[in-house]
Amino acid sequence: MPNMNLDAIDCSILNKLQKNGRLSNVQLAEEVGLSESACLRRVKILEESRIIDRYVMLINQSAIGKPDNVFVMVSLDGQQSEKLAAFEAEISKVAEVMECYLMSGAFDYLLRVITKDNADYVRVHDKLTSLPGVLRVQSSFALRTVLGKTEMPLDVRK
């Protein structure tokens, strides 16, 4: 994907939509100081260039009974591409895994898992340890969330 140069208006559009993805084009155009057609054209360009990846809404995980975040470090029994691919195909099927990162360093993957409580995590832990190639799983329970951002900082590129 080519690197798109963002100007101040693009950044303003992106910031407004990050704060409220339900803004209508009329509202957005008014807030960023563009005509409705110019605003719509800019949003379409941002979507087509994949700067806007998708539109989502966020659920309060505590409100749905899954308040706990567990960060799980996973080591595989090898790092051959087929072992990584097999693990990645299966980890995507574990509903409680909200994020999965391939890492450098002491372990292969870092996961963020949501659960109801410790007992619920034991159930998820059993799923994780049965995935292909898993050699070791080390878990750390978050005591509380100090910061949780969804808005990315944007700088106007020169």
Coordinates of N, CA and C in Angstrom, one line a residue:
M1 N 0.9 -1.2 0.0 CA 0.0 0.0 0.0 C 0.9 1.2 0.0
P2 N 0.7 2.2 -0.9 CA 1.5 3.4 -0.9 C 1.2 4.2 0.3
N3 N 2.2 5.0 0.7 CA 2.1 5.8 1.8 C 1.4 7.1 1.4
M4 N 0.2 7.3 2.0 CA -0.6 8.5 1.6 C -0.2 9.7 2.5
N5 N 0.0 10.8 1.9 CA 0.3 12.0 2.7 C -1.0 12.6 3.3
L6 N -1.1 12.7 4.6 CA -2.3 13.2 5.2 C -2.1 14.7 5.5
D7 N -3.1 15.5 5.1 CA -3.1 16.9 5.4 C -3.9 17.2 6.7
A8 N -4.0 18.4 7.1 CA -4.7 18.7 8.4 C -6.1 18.4 8.3
I9 N -6.8 18.5 7.1 CA -8.2 18.1 7.0 C -8.4 16.6 7.1
D10 N -7.5 15.8 6.5 CA -7.6 14.4 6.6 C -7.4 14.0 8.1
C11 N -6.5 14.6 8.8 CA -6.2 14.3 10.2 C -7.5 14.6 11.0
S12 N -8.1 15.8 10.7 CA -9.3 16.2 11.4 C -10.4 15.2 11.2
I13 N -10.6 14.8 9.9 CA -11.6 13.8 9.6 C -11.4 12.5 10.4
L14 N -10.1 12.0 10.4 CA -9.8 10.8 11.1 C -10.0 10.9 12.6
N15 N -9.6 12.0 13.1 CA -9.8 12.2 14.6 C -11.2 12.2 15.0
K16 N -12.1 12.9 14.2 CA -13.5 13.0 14.5 C -14.1 11.6 14.4
L17 N -13.8 10.8 13.3 CA -14.3 9.5 13.2 C -13.8 8.5 14.2
Q18 N -12.6 8.7 14.7 CA -12.1 7.8 15.8 C -12.9 8.1 17.1
K19 N -13.2 9.3 17.3 CA -14.0 9.6 18.5 C -15.5 9.2 18.4
N20 N -16.0 9.3 17.1 CA -17.4 8.9 16.9 C -17.6 8.4 15.5
G21 N -17.5 7.1 15.3 CA -17.6 6.5 14.0 C -19.1 6.6 13.4
R22 N -20.0 7.0 14.2 CA -21.4 7.1 13.8 C -21.8 8.5 13.3
L23 N -20.8 9.4 13.2 CA -21.1 10.7 12.6 C -21.6 10.6 11.2
S24 N -22.7 11.3 10.9 CA -23.1 11.3 9.5 C -22.2 12.2 8.7
N25 N -22.2 12.0 7.4 CA -21.4 12.8 6.5 C -21.7 14.3 6.7
V26 N -23.0 14.6 6.9 CA -23.4 16.0 7.1 C -22.7 16.6 8.4
Q27 N -22.8 15.8 9.5 CA -22.2 16.3 10.7 C -20.7 16.4 10.6
L28 N -20.1 15.4 10.0 CA -18.6 15.4 9.8 C -18.2 16.6 8.9
A29 N -18.8 16.8 7.8 CA -18.5 17.9 7.0 C -18.5 19.3 7.7
E30 N -19.6 19.4 8.5 CA -19.7 20.6 9.3 C -18.6 20.8 10.3
E31 N -18.3 19.7 11.0 CA -17.2 19.8 12.0 C -15.8 20.0 11.4
V32 N -15.5 19.6 10.2 CA -14.2 19.8 9.6 C -14.2 20.9 8.6
G33 N -15.3 21.6 8.4 CA -15.3 22.8 7.6 C -15.3 22.5 6.1
L34 N -15.9 21.4 5.6 CA -15.9 21.1 4.2 C -17.4 21.0 3.7
S35 N -17.6 21.1 2.4 CA -18.9 20.8 1.9 C -19.1 19.3 2.1
E36 N -20.4 18.9 2.0 CA -20.7 17.5 2.2 C -20.1 16.6 1.1
S37 N -20.1 17.1 -0.2 CA -19.5 16.3 -1.2 C -18.0 16.2 -1.1
A38 N -17.3 17.3 -0.7 CA -15.9 17.2 -0.5 C -15.5 16.3 0.6
C39 N -16.3 16.4 1.7 CA -16.0 15.5 2.9 C -16.2 14.0 2.5
L40 N -17.3 13.7 1.8 CA -17.5 12.3 1.4 C -16.4 11.8 0.5
R41 N -16.0 12.7 -0.4 CA -14.9 12.3 -1.3 C -13.6 12.0 -0.5
R42 N -13.3 12.8 0.4 CA -12.1 12.6 1.3 C -12.2 11.3 2.1
V43 N -13.4 11.0 2.6 CA -13.6 9.8 3.4 C -13.4 8.6 2.5
K44 N -14.0 8.6 1.3 CA -13.9 7.5 0.3 C -12.4 7.3 0.0
I45 N -11.6 8.3 -0.2 CA -10.2 8.2 -0.5 C -9.5 7.5 0.7
L46 N -9.8 7.9 1.9 CA -9.2 7.4 3.1 C -9.6 5.9 3.3
E47 N -10.8 5.5 2.9 CA -11.2 4.1 2.9 C -10.5 3.3 1.9
E48 N -10.5 3.8 0.6 CA -9.9 3.1 -0.5 C -8.4 2.9 -0.3
S49 N -7.7 3.8 0.4 CA -6.3 3.7 0.7 C -6.0 2.9 1.9
R50 N -7.1 2.4 2.5 CA -7.0 1.5 3.7 C -6.5 2.2 5.0
I51 N -6.4 3.6 4.9 CA -6.1 4.3 6.2 C -7.3 4.1 7.1
I52 N -8.5 4.2 6.6 CA -9.6 3.7 7.4 C -9.8 2.3 7.1
D53 N -9.5 1.4 8.1 CA -9.5 0.0 7.9 C -10.9 -0.6 8.0
R54 N -11.7 -0.1 9.0 CA -13.1 -0.6 9.1 C -13.8 0.2 10.2
Y55 N -15.1 0.1 10.3 CA -15.8 0.8 11.3 C -16.3 -0.2 12.3
V56 N -16.2 0.1 13.6 CA -16.6 -0.9 14.6 C -17.2 -0.1 15.8
M57 N -17.9 -0.8 16.6 CA -18.3 -0.3 17.9 C -17.6 -1.1 19.0
L58 N -17.4 -0.4 20.1 CA -16.7 -1.1 21.2 C -17.7 -1.5 22.3
I59 N -17.5 -2.7 22.8 CA -18.3 -3.2 23.9 C -17.6 -3.1 25.2
N60 N -18.2 -2.7 26.3 CA -17.7 -2.6 27.6 C -17.6 -4.1 28.1
Q61 N -16.3 -4.6 28.2 CA -16.2 -6.1 28.5 C -16.7 -6.4 29.9
S62 N -16.6 -5.5 30.8 CA -17.2 -5.8 32.1 C -18.7 -5.9 32.1
A63 N -19.3 -5.1 31.3 CA -20.8 -5.1 31.2 C -21.3 -6.4 30.6
I64 N -20.5 -7.2 29.9 CA -20.9 -8.5 29.3 C -20.3 -9.6 30.1
G65 N -19.8 -9.3 31.3 CA -19.4 -10.4 32.3 C -18.0 -10.9 32.0
K66 N -17.2 -10.2 31.3 CA -15.8 -10.7 31.0 C -14.8 -9.6 31.4
P67 N -14.7 -9.2 32.7 CA -13.9 -8.1 33.1 C -12.4 -8.3 33.1
D68 N -12.0 -9.6 33.2 CA -10.6 -9.9 33.3 C -9.8 -9.9 32.0
N69 N -8.6 -9.3 32.0 CA -7.7 -9.4 30.9 C -6.5 -10.2 31.4
V70 N -6.1 -11.2 30.6 CA -5.0 -12.0 30.9 C -4.0 -11.9 29.7
F71 N -2.8 -11.6 30.0 CA -1.8 -11.5 29.0 C -1.0 -12.8 29.0
V72 N -1.0 -13.5 27.9 CA -0.4 -14.8 27.8 C 0.7 -14.9 26.9
M73 N 1.9 -15.3 27.4 CA 3.1 -15.5 26.5 C 3.1 -17.0 26.1
V74 N 3.2 -17.2 24.8 CA 3.2 -18.6 24.3 C 4.5 -18.9 23.6
S75 N 5.1 -20.0 24.0 CA 6.3 -20.5 23.3 C 5.9 -21.7 22.5
L76 N 6.4 -21.8 21.3 CA 6.1 -23.0 20.5 C 7.3 -23.9 20.5
D77 N 7.2 -25.2 20.1 CA 8.3 -26.1 20.1 C 9.2 -26.0 18.9
G78 N 9.0 -24.9 18.1 CA 9.8 -24.6 16.9 C 9.3 -23.4 16.2
Q79 N 10.1 -22.8 15.4 CA 9.7 -21.6 14.7 C 9.7 -21.7 13.2
Q80 N 9.5 -22.9 12.7 CA 9.4 -23.1 11.3 C 8.1 -22.5 10.8
S81 N 8.1 -22.0 9.6 CA 6.9 -21.3 9.1 C 5.6 -22.1 9.2
E82 N 5.7 -23.4 9.0 CA 4.5 -24.3 9.1 C 4.0 -24.4 10.5
K83 N 4.9 -24.4 11.5 CA 4.5 -24.4 12.9 C 3.8 -23.1 13.3
L84 N 4.4 -22.0 12.8 CA 3.7 -20.7 13.1 C 2.4 -20.6 12.4
A85 N 2.3 -21.0 11.2 CA 1.0 -21.0 10.4 C 0.0 -21.8 11.1
A86 N 0.4 -23.0 11.6 CA -0.6 -23.9 12.2 C -1.1 -23.3 13.5
F87 N -0.3 -22.7 14.3 CA -0.7 -22.1 15.5 C -1.6 -20.9 15.2
E88 N -1.2 -20.1 14.3 CA -2.0 -18.9 13.9 C -3.4 -19.2 13.4
A89 N -3.5 -20.3 12.6 CA -4.8 -20.7 12.1 C -5.7 -21.1 13.3
E90 N -5.2 -21.8 14.3 CA -6.0 -22.3 15.4 C -6.3 -21.2 16.4
I91 N -5.3 -20.3 16.7 CA -5.5 -19.3 17.7 C -6.7 -18.4 17.3
S92 N -6.9 -18.2 16.0 CA -7.9 -17.3 15.6 C -9.3 -17.9 15.9
K93 N -9.4 -19.2 16.2 CA -10.7 -19.8 16.5 C -11.0 -19.8 18.0
V94 N -10.1 -19.3 18.8 CA -10.3 -19.2 20.3 C -11.0 -17.8 20.5
A95 N -12.3 -17.8 20.8 CA -13.1 -16.6 20.9 C -12.6 -15.6 22.0
E96 N -12.0 -16.1 23.0 CA -11.6 -15.3 24.1 C -10.3 -14.5 23.9
V97 N -9.6 -15.0 22.8 CA -8.3 -14.3 22.4 C -8.7 -13.1 21.6
M98 N -8.5 -11.9 22.2 CA -8.8 -10.6 21.6 C -7.7 -10.1 20.7
E99 N -6.5 -10.4 21.1 CA -5.3 -9.9 20.3 C -4.2 -11.0 20.3
C100 N -3.5 -11.1 19.3 CA -2.4 -12.1 19.2 C -1.3 -11.4 18.4
Y101 N -0.1 -11.4 19.0 CA 1.1 -10.8 18.3 C 2.2 -11.8 18.2
L102 N 2.8 -11.9 17.0 CA 4.1 -12.6 16.9 C 5.2 -11.7 17.4
M103 N 6.0 -12.3 18.3 CA 6.9 -11.5 19.0 C 8.4 -11.9 18.7
S104 N 9.3 -10.9 19.0 CA 10.7 -11.3 19.0 C 11.0 -11.4 20.5
G105 N 12.1 -12.1 20.8 CA 12.5 -12.2 22.2 C 12.3 -13.5 22.8
A106 N 11.9 -13.5 24.1 CA 11.9 -14.8 24.9 C 10.7 -15.7 24.7
F107 N 9.7 -15.2 24.0 CA 8.6 -16.1 23.7 C 8.1 -15.8 22.3
D108 N 7.2 -16.6 21.7 CA 6.8 -16.5 20.3 C 5.6 -15.6 20.1
Y109 N 4.6 -15.7 21.0 CA 3.4 -15.0 20.8 C 3.0 -14.3 22.1
L110 N 2.3 -13.2 22.0 CA 1.7 -12.5 23.2 C 0.2 -12.4 22.8
L111 N -0.6 -12.9 23.8 CA -2.1 -12.8 23.6 C -2.7 -12.0 24.6
R112 N -3.8 -11.3 24.3 CA -4.7 -10.7 25.3 C -6.0 -11.5 25.3
V113 N -6.3 -12.1 26.4 CA -7.4 -13.0 26.6 C -8.4 -12.3 27.6
I114 N -9.7 -12.4 27.3 CA -10.7 -11.9 28.2 C -11.4 -13.1 28.8
T115 N -11.7 -12.9 30.1 CA -12.4 -14.0 30.8 C -13.3 -13.4 31.9
K116 N -14.2 -14.3 32.4 CA -15.1 -13.9 33.6 C -14.3 -13.8 34.9
D117 N -13.4 -14.8 35.1 CA -12.7 -14.9 36.4 C -11.6 -16.0 36.2
N118 N -10.9 -16.3 37.3 CA -9.8 -17.2 37.2 C -10.2 -18.6 36.8
A119 N -11.4 -19.1 37.2 CA -11.9 -20.4 36.8 C -12.2 -20.4 35.3
D120 N -12.7 -19.3 34.8 CA -12.9 -19.3 33.4 C -11.6 -19.3 32.6
Y121 N -10.6 -18.7 33.2 CA -9.3 -18.7 32.5 C -8.7 -20.1 32.5
V122 N -9.0 -20.9 33.5 CA -8.5 -22.3 33.5 C -9.0 -23.0 32.2
R123 N -10.3 -22.8 31.9 CA -10.9 -23.4 30.8 C -10.2 -22.9 29.5
V124 N -10.0 -21.6 29.4 CA -9.3 -21.1 28.2 C -7.8 -21.6 28.1
H125 N -7.2 -21.7 29.3 CA -5.8 -22.2 29.4 C -5.7 -23.6 28.8
D126 N -6.7 -24.4 29.1 CA -6.7 -25.8 28.6 C -6.8 -25.8 27.0
K127 N -7.6 -24.8 26.5 CA -7.7 -24.7 25.0 C -6.3 -24.3 24.5
L128 N -5.7 -23.3 25.1 CA -4.4 -22.8 24.6 C -3.3 -23.9 24.6
T129 N -3.2 -24.6 25.7 CA -2.2 -25.6 25.8 C -2.4 -26.8 24.8
S130 N -3.6 -26.9 24.3 CA -3.8 -28.0 23.3 C -3.7 -27.6 21.9
L131 N -3.3 -26.4 21.6 CA -3.1 -25.9 20.3 C -1.8 -26.5 19.7
P132 N -1.8 -26.6 18.4 CA -0.6 -27.2 17.7 C 0.7 -26.5 18.0
G133 N 1.7 -27.3 18.5 CA 3.0 -26.7 18.7 C 3.3 -26.0 20.0
V134 N 2.3 -25.9 20.8 CA 2.5 -25.1 22.1 C 3.4 -25.9 23.0
L135 N 4.5 -25.3 23.4 CA 5.4 -25.9 24.3 C 5.2 -25.3 25.7
R136 N 5.0 -24.0 25.8 CA 4.9 -23.4 27.2 C 3.9 -22.2 27.1
V137 N 3.1 -22.0 28.2 CA 2.2 -20.9 28.3 C 2.5 -20.2 29.6
Q138 N 2.7 -18.9 29.6 CA 2.9 -18.2 30.9 C 1.9 -17.1 30.9
S139 N 1.1 -17.0 32.0 CA 0.0 -16.1 32.0 C 0.2 -15.0 33.1
S140 N -0.2 -13.8 32.8 CA -0.2 -12.7 33.8 C -1.6 -12.0 33.8
F141 N -2.2 -11.9 35.0 CA -3.5 -11.3 35.1 C -3.3 -9.8 35.3
A142 N -4.0 -9.0 34.5 CA -4.0 -7.6 34.7 C -4.8 -7.3 36.0
L143 N -4.3 -6.5 36.9 CA -5.0 -6.1 38.1 C -6.0 -5.1 37.8
R144 N -5.7 -4.1 36.9 CA -6.7 -3.1 36.5 C -6.2 -2.5 35.2
T145 N -7.1 -1.9 34.5 CA -6.7 -1.2 33.3 C -6.4 0.2 33.7
V146 N -5.2 0.7 33.4 CA -4.8 2.0 33.7 C -5.0 2.9 32.5
L147 N -4.9 2.4 31.3 CA -5.1 3.2 30.1 C -5.5 2.2 29.0
G148 N -6.5 2.6 28.3 CA -7.0 1.8 27.1 C -7.4 2.7 26.0
K149 N -6.6 2.9 25.0 CA -6.9 3.8 23.9 C -7.4 3.1 22.7
T150 N -8.3 3.7 22.0 CA -8.7 3.2 20.7 C -8.3 4.2 19.6
E151 N -8.0 5.5 20.0 CA -7.7 6.5 19.0 C -6.2 6.6 18.8
M152 N -5.8 6.5 17.5 CA -4.4 6.6 17.2 C -4.0 8.1 17.0
P153 N -2.8 8.4 17.5 CA -2.3 9.8 17.3 C -2.0 10.0 15.8
L154 N -2.3 11.1 15.3 CA -2.1 11.5 13.9 C -1.2 12.7 13.7
D155 N -0.3 12.7 12.9 CA 0.6 13.8 12.6 C 0.4 14.1 11.1
V156 N 0.3 15.4 10.8 CA 0.3 15.8 9.4 C 1.7 15.5 8.8
R157 N 1.7 14.8 7.7 CA 3.0 14.4 7.0 C 3.4 15.6 6.1
K158 N 4.6 15.9 6.1 CA 5.1 17.0 5.3 C 5.6 16.4 4.0

